Amino acid sequence: MSTNGWTQIAIFSLIVLALTKPMGVFILRVYDGTLGWLRPVERMIYRVAGVDPAENQHWTRYAASLLIFSAATMLLTYLVLRLQHVLPLNPQHLAAVTDRQSFETASSFTTNTNWQSYAGESTMSYFSQMTQLAYHNFMSAAVGMCGAIALARGIAHRSAGKLGNFWVDLVRGTLYLFIPLSVVLALVLVQQGVIQNFSAYVTATTLDGATQVIAMGPVASQEAIKQLGTNGGGFFNANAAHPFENPTPLTNLLSMLAIFAIPAGLTWTYGRMVKNARHGWALWSAMFVLFFAGTLVAYRAEARGNPIHAARGVNVTASAGNPGGNMEGKEVRFGIASSALYATVTTDASCGAVNAMHDSFTPIGGMVPLLNIQLGELIFGGVGSGLYGMLIMVVLTVFIAGLMVGRTPEYLGKKIQAPEVQMAMLYVLAFPAVILLGTAVSATLPAGLEGLNNAGPHGLSEILYAYTSAAGNNGSAFAGLTGSTYFYNTMLGAAMLFGRFALFVPMIALGGFLSSKKIAPASIGTFPVTGPLFVTLLIGVILIVGALTFFPSLALGPVVEQLSMAAGRVF
Amino acid sequence: MYDLLYIAGTIAFFALMLAYIAGCSTLGRDADAALEDST
């Protein structure tokens, strides 16, 4: 580990801290309706869509609106991908996307997962990329924000199960938050060298005399929302390791900041909504502690490198001209510290963009991204989903603290009773059920084993990572699994749907239940939800619920592989 | 053939989620009623 590496991590952390309040103020103004410079556009959208913006929806109606919107847009995407060969903006004359990949891709982008079992540049027309994939980048992110804001309203107010208006939240999040920020970031990326054009692909002759096709396209516009919306689906197969997507150290830093900016700001927004700013900062602190711990472990593992490389005569000692450590699968431009930091950031959030191949990390280095997703991607997390995932853990923390002292648990003046805990548990149990059942089925059936490129514990890690990434709506891949088969396209597409919506429903229900509760004033017996004690207890609950659920599978995968590697055996 | 299966499966999934909303709503009401009975 080097001073340079730690400096990069420190600078990134300080900028995230500095961005939290301004971004939080901005988000608050978007969703409380005080920002209004696009009001005529807003009104026109409501009129055309037949939406009554004044309606305050009951949580059941809010959740149903969200589901119907997601179903309709997913089916539309499926049809467009199947018909792209007869649609415009297809200068490469790309064929229709296959049925299985259309299903998985439609599911993937609708759920903010953006898992890609295809090479974007050779599969998707510009029309498909722009009208469907980029569109979902905005909409799926805005849907995630709707969930967080609705839950926050349920906790903050007493409104008989009413959580706001889904359509208004969706439109305002898209118009005021994601589109303006994406335009600004896209322009900065273009200035840095990210391409943005509609040109046909360029054919070049290499120095060796071979012919190479260089893909073109509207990359900067997709890149901006890919990071800001924690989507992660790259225009190119190599994602953020591709020089047209991520050409400079500055674009690399901006990419990571764009991933964390909104989720970090949302903690501040939440603190203001519930009139307890210190609670918002307590959530931020818990997230930061977990982020820093993950970065430390991943960076240390990659900087120490692979002892088998050293035994084969590879110089793994860092020096002025050698980064040392494990450089396998990493972009030389970014090196070890930046790759470890990027891997941690992209899996703390539900982004999934990568600037290095996680499959090539050391077993423990690769376990960090895996565990980050398995914890529920609540370490800043996906836009919206990070906050509501964390609030589920807060409810459980308060419940456990209440049990410990023998009092009825209260959260911000509202009693936590059986229905609330049932909803929290449905949320918490659905996630590992999808991952572990999917992994077990795939590790047993021949169709699941056919896609493996590695045997032993590494093979199990590849399957486990695929289901974790799909159910966690992350989308990053371990890269060693051939996921483009009927079996995996269908199974992973289904895992994405369950991982998103089977968690969404109890979460919104929890908001609805809490909104019906009286708000009692704090007393001397109220468990404080600020300060180090709360932060420590919250982190403990996250680790117990998240990490222990997956410990047996991690022990059979990356932990065994790490021990084997130390003994000189790799898979 | 597979197109129909994927489309039908997607519609069935979202219908299931709508039923899930109704189930959660019932669970909440039942629990509230039980709580009131016991107090």
PDB file of N, CA and C in Angstrom, chain A residues 59 63-64 67 71 74 78 82 99-100 103 417 419 422-423 426 486 490 497 501-502 506 513, chain B residues 2-4 6-7 10-11 13-14 16-18 20-22 24-25 27-29 31-32 35:
ATOM      1  N   TRP A  59     -50.375   4.022   0.650  1.00  0.00           N
ATOM      2  CA  TRP A  59     -49.179   3.244   0.298  1.00  0.00           C
ATOM      3  C   TRP A  59     -49.490   2.109  -0.681  1.00  0.00           C
ATOM      4  N   ALA A  63     -47.529   1.884  -4.186  1.00  0.00           N
ATOM      5  CA  ALA A  63     -46.763   0.697  -4.596  1.00  0.00           C
ATOM      6  C   ALA A  63     -47.321   0.100  -5.893  1.00  0.00           C
ATOM      7  N   ALA A  64     -48.655   0.096  -6.033  1.00  0.00           N
ATOM      8  CA  ALA A  64     -49.256  -0.462  -7.247  1.00  0.00           C
ATOM      9  C   ALA A  64     -48.885   0.384  -8.474  1.00  0.00           C
ATOM     10  N   LEU A  67     -45.415  -0.512  -9.490  1.00  0.00           N
ATOM     11  CA  LEU A  67     -45.318  -1.829 -10.135  1.00  0.00           C
ATOM     12  C   LEU A  67     -45.870  -1.781 -11.560  1.00  0.00           C
ATOM     13  N   ALA A  71     -43.780  -2.594 -14.888  1.00  0.00           N
ATOM     14  CA  ALA A  71     -44.190  -3.689 -15.781  1.00  0.00           C
ATOM     15  C   ALA A  71     -44.342  -3.188 -17.212  1.00  0.00           C
ATOM     16  N   MET A  74     -40.970  -2.329 -18.781  1.00  0.00           N
ATOM     17  CA  MET A  74     -40.173  -3.548 -19.024  1.00  0.00           C
ATOM     18  C   MET A  74     -40.666  -4.258 -20.284  1.00  0.00           C
ATOM     19  N   TYR A  78     -38.647  -4.983 -23.843  1.00  0.00           N
ATOM     20  CA  TYR A  78     -38.545  -6.329 -24.437  1.00  0.00           C
ATOM     21  C   TYR A  78     -38.906  -6.261 -25.922  1.00  0.00           C
ATOM     22  N   ARG A  82     -36.444  -6.830 -29.317  1.00  0.00           N
ATOM     23  CA  ARG A  82     -36.765  -7.901 -30.257  1.00  0.00           C
ATOM     24  C   ARG A  82     -36.966  -7.359 -31.678  1.00  0.00           C
ATOM     25  N   ASP A  99     -34.415 -13.656 -27.720  1.00  0.00           N
ATOM     26  CA  ASP A  99     -35.509 -13.599 -26.745  1.00  0.00           C
ATOM     27  C   ASP A  99     -34.982 -13.641 -25.308  1.00  0.00           C
ATOM     28  N   ARG A 100     -34.043 -14.553 -25.027  1.00  0.00           N
ATOM     29  CA  ARG A 100     -33.553 -14.704 -23.658  1.00  0.00           C
ATOM     30  C   ARG A 100     -32.786 -13.460 -23.203  1.00  0.00           C
ATOM     31  N   PHE A 103     -35.240 -10.583 -22.553  1.00  0.00           N
ATOM     32  CA  PHE A 103     -35.901 -10.702 -21.243  1.00  0.00           C
ATOM     33  C   PHE A 103     -34.963 -10.252 -20.128  1.00  0.00           C
ATOM     34  N   GLN A 417     -43.911  -2.099  16.205  1.00  0.00           N
ATOM     35  CA  GLN A 417     -44.664  -3.256  16.693  1.00  0.00           C
ATOM     36  C   GLN A 417     -44.636  -4.382  15.668  1.00  0.00           C
ATOM     37  N   PRO A 419     -46.407  -5.557  13.069  1.00  0.00           N
ATOM     38  CA  PRO A 419     -46.474  -5.399  11.604  1.00  0.00           C
ATOM     39  C   PRO A 419     -45.206  -4.801  11.008  1.00  0.00           C
ATOM     40  N   GLN A 422     -42.525  -7.420  11.017  1.00  0.00           N
ATOM     41  CA  GLN A 422     -42.818  -8.425   9.984  1.00  0.00           C
ATOM     42  C   GLN A 422     -42.406  -7.921   8.603  1.00  0.00           C
ATOM     43  N   MET A 423     -42.717  -6.656   8.311  1.00  0.00           N
ATOM     44  CA  MET A 423     -42.328  -6.106   6.999  1.00  0.00           C
ATOM     45  C   MET A 423     -40.802  -6.046   6.865  1.00  0.00           C
ATOM     46  N   LEU A 426     -39.612  -9.556   6.219  1.00  0.00           N
ATOM     47  CA  LEU A 426     -39.881  -9.996   4.842  1.00  0.00           C
ATOM     48  C   LEU A 426     -38.822  -9.423   3.903  1.00  0.00           C
ATOM     49  N   TYR A 486     -29.805 -19.831 -22.034  1.00  0.00           N
ATOM     50  CA  TYR A 486     -31.216 -19.768 -21.647  1.00  0.00           C
ATOM     51  C   TYR A 486     -31.363 -19.874 -20.129  1.00  0.00           C
ATOM     52  N   THR A 490     -32.527 -16.530 -17.984  1.00  0.00           N
ATOM     53  CA  THR A 490     -33.857 -16.597 -17.373  1.00  0.00           C
ATOM     54  C   THR A 490     -33.769 -16.535 -15.853  1.00  0.00           C
ATOM     55  N   LEU A 497     -35.789  -9.365 -10.781  1.00  0.00           N
ATOM     56  CA  LEU A 497     -37.162  -8.912 -10.508  1.00  0.00           C
ATOM     57  C   LEU A 497     -37.530  -9.131  -9.044  1.00  0.00           C
ATOM     58  N   PHE A 501     -38.426  -6.010  -6.560  1.00  0.00           N
ATOM     59  CA  PHE A 501     -39.817  -5.717  -6.224  1.00  0.00           C
ATOM     60  C   PHE A 501     -40.327  -6.508  -5.009  1.00  0.00           C
ATOM     61  N   ALA A 502     -39.776  -7.699  -4.769  1.00  0.00           N
ATOM     62  CA  ALA A 502     -40.200  -8.441  -3.575  1.00  0.00           C
ATOM     63  C   ALA A 502     -39.666  -7.773  -2.313  1.00  0.00           C
ATOM     64  N   PRO A 506     -42.698  -4.843   0.780  1.00  0.00           N
ATOM     65  CA  PRO A 506     -42.731  -4.707   2.246  1.00  0.00           C
ATOM     66  C   PRO A 506     -42.113  -3.404   2.740  1.00  0.00           C
ATOM     67  N   PHE A 513     -47.388   1.681   7.180  1.00  0.00           N
ATOM     68  CA  PHE A 513     -47.760   1.347   8.562  1.00  0.00           C
ATOM     69  C   PHE A 513     -47.278   2.441   9.527  1.00  0.00           C
TER      70      PHE A 513
ATOM     71  N   TYR B   2     -40.946 -18.763 -27.215  1.00  0.00           N
ATOM     72  CA  TYR B   2     -40.284 -18.272 -26.005  1.00  0.00           C
ATOM     73  C   TYR B   2     -40.700 -16.823 -25.713  1.00  0.00           C
ATOM     74  N   ASP B   3     -40.950 -16.062 -26.780  1.00  0.00           N
ATOM     75  CA  ASP B   3     -41.408 -14.684 -26.581  1.00  0.00           C
ATOM     76  C   ASP B   3     -42.663 -14.657 -25.718  1.00  0.00           C
ATOM     77  N   LEU B   4     -43.591 -15.537 -26.067  1.00  0.00           N
ATOM     78  CA  LEU B   4     -44.853 -15.585 -25.313  1.00  0.00           C
ATOM     79  C   LEU B   4     -44.610 -15.977 -23.855  1.00  0.00           C
ATOM     80  N   TYR B   6     -41.848 -15.538 -22.065  1.00  0.00           N
ATOM     81  CA  TYR B   6     -41.208 -14.444 -21.324  1.00  0.00           C
ATOM     82  C   TYR B   6     -42.212 -13.331 -21.008  1.00  0.00           C
ATOM     83  N   ILE B   7     -43.058 -13.009 -21.979  1.00  0.00           N
ATOM     84  CA  ILE B   7     -44.034 -11.929 -21.752  1.00  0.00           C
ATOM     85  C   ILE B   7     -45.064 -12.363 -20.699  1.00  0.00           C
ATOM     86  N   THR B  10     -43.490 -12.376 -17.259  1.00  0.00           N
ATOM     87  CA  THR B  10     -43.326 -11.018 -16.715  1.00  0.00           C
ATOM     88  C   THR B  10     -44.652 -10.503 -16.155  1.00  0.00           C
ATOM     89  N   ILE B  11     -45.718 -10.695 -16.928  1.00  0.00           N
ATOM     90  CA  ILE B  11     -47.039 -10.225 -16.464  1.00  0.00           C
ATOM     91  C   ILE B  11     -47.435 -10.979 -15.189  1.00  0.00           C
ATOM     92  N   PHE B  13     -45.474 -12.266 -12.969  1.00  0.00           N
ATOM     93  CA  PHE B  13     -44.659 -11.794 -11.841  1.00  0.00           C
ATOM     94  C   PHE B  13     -45.250 -10.509 -11.246  1.00  0.00           C
ATOM     95  N   PHE B  14     -45.565  -9.561 -12.105  1.00  0.00           N
ATOM     96  CA  PHE B  14     -46.080  -8.296 -11.582  1.00  0.00           C
ATOM     97  C   PHE B  14     -47.468  -8.469 -10.960  1.00  0.00           C
ATOM     98  N   LEU B  16     -48.323 -11.120  -9.345  1.00  0.00           N
ATOM     99  CA  LEU B  16     -47.985 -11.684  -8.034  1.00  0.00           C
ATOM    100  C   LEU B  16     -47.583 -10.576  -7.057  1.00  0.00           C
ATOM    101  N   MET B  17     -46.834  -9.604  -7.541  1.00  0.00           N
ATOM    102  CA  MET B  17     -46.405  -8.506  -6.673  1.00  0.00           C
ATOM    103  C   MET B  17     -47.598  -7.640  -6.247  1.00  0.00           C
ATOM    104  N   LEU B  18     -48.572  -7.484  -7.149  1.00  0.00           N
ATOM    105  CA  LEU B  18     -49.779  -6.736  -6.767  1.00  0.00           C
ATOM    106  C   LEU B  18     -50.538  -7.495  -5.674  1.00  0.00           C
ATOM    107  N   TYR B  20     -49.096  -9.389  -3.574  1.00  0.00           N
ATOM    108  CA  TYR B  20     -48.224  -9.241  -2.396  1.00  0.00           C
ATOM    109  C   TYR B  20     -48.591  -7.963  -1.631  1.00  0.00           C
ATOM    110  N   ILE B  21     -48.891  -6.905  -2.365  1.00  0.00           N
ATOM    111  CA  ILE B  21     -49.318  -5.652  -1.715  1.00  0.00           C
ATOM    112  C   ILE B  21     -50.573  -5.921  -0.885  1.00  0.00           C
ATOM    113  N   ALA B  22     -51.527  -6.620  -1.509  1.00  0.00           N
ATOM    114  CA  ALA B  22     -52.776  -6.913  -0.798  1.00  0.00           C
ATOM    115  C   ALA B  22     -52.494  -7.769   0.441  1.00  0.00           C
ATOM    116  N   CYS B  24     -49.676  -7.910   2.245  1.00  0.00           N
ATOM    117  CA  CYS B  24     -49.026  -7.090   3.280  1.00  0.00           C
ATOM    118  C   CYS B  24     -50.054  -6.193   3.950  1.00  0.00           C
ATOM    119  N   SER B  25     -50.953  -5.658   3.161  1.00  0.00           N
ATOM    120  CA  SER B  25     -51.982  -4.776   3.707  1.00  0.00           C
ATOM    121  C   SER B  25     -52.856  -5.534   4.711  1.00  0.00           C
ATOM    122  N   LEU B  27     -52.015  -8.250   6.340  1.00  0.00           N
ATOM    123  CA  LEU B  27     -51.168  -8.579   7.495  1.00  0.00           C
ATOM    124  C   LEU B  27     -51.130  -7.409   8.471  1.00  0.00           C
ATOM    125  N   GLY B  28     -50.984  -6.219   7.934  1.00  0.00           N
ATOM    126  CA  GLY B  28     -50.932  -5.019   8.776  1.00  0.00           C
ATOM    127  C   GLY B  28     -52.233  -4.796   9.509  1.00  0.00           C
ATOM    128  N   ARG B  29     -53.353  -4.964   8.787  1.00  0.00           N
ATOM    129  CA  ARG B  29     -54.676  -4.754   9.406  1.00  0.00           C
ATOM    130  C   ARG B  29     -54.938  -5.789  10.503  1.00  0.00           C
ATOM    131  N   ALA B  31     -52.775  -7.520  12.228  1.00  0.00           N
ATOM    132  CA  ALA B  31     -51.907  -7.312  13.394  1.00  0.00           C
ATOM    133  C   ALA B  31     -52.407  -6.155  14.243  1.00  0.00           C
ATOM    134  N   ASP B  32     -52.870  -5.092  13.563  1.00  0.00           N
ATOM    135  CA  ASP B  32     -53.412  -3.939  14.307  1.00  0.00           C
ATOM    136  C   ASP B  32     -54.636  -4.355  15.110  1.00  0.00           C
ATOM    137  N   LEU B  35     -53.708  -6.396  18.086  1.00  0.00           N
ATOM    138  CA  LEU B  35     -53.086  -5.544  19.100  1.00  0.00           C
ATOM    139  C   LEU B  35     -54.158  -4.798  19.899  1.00  0.00           C
TER     140      LEU B  35
END
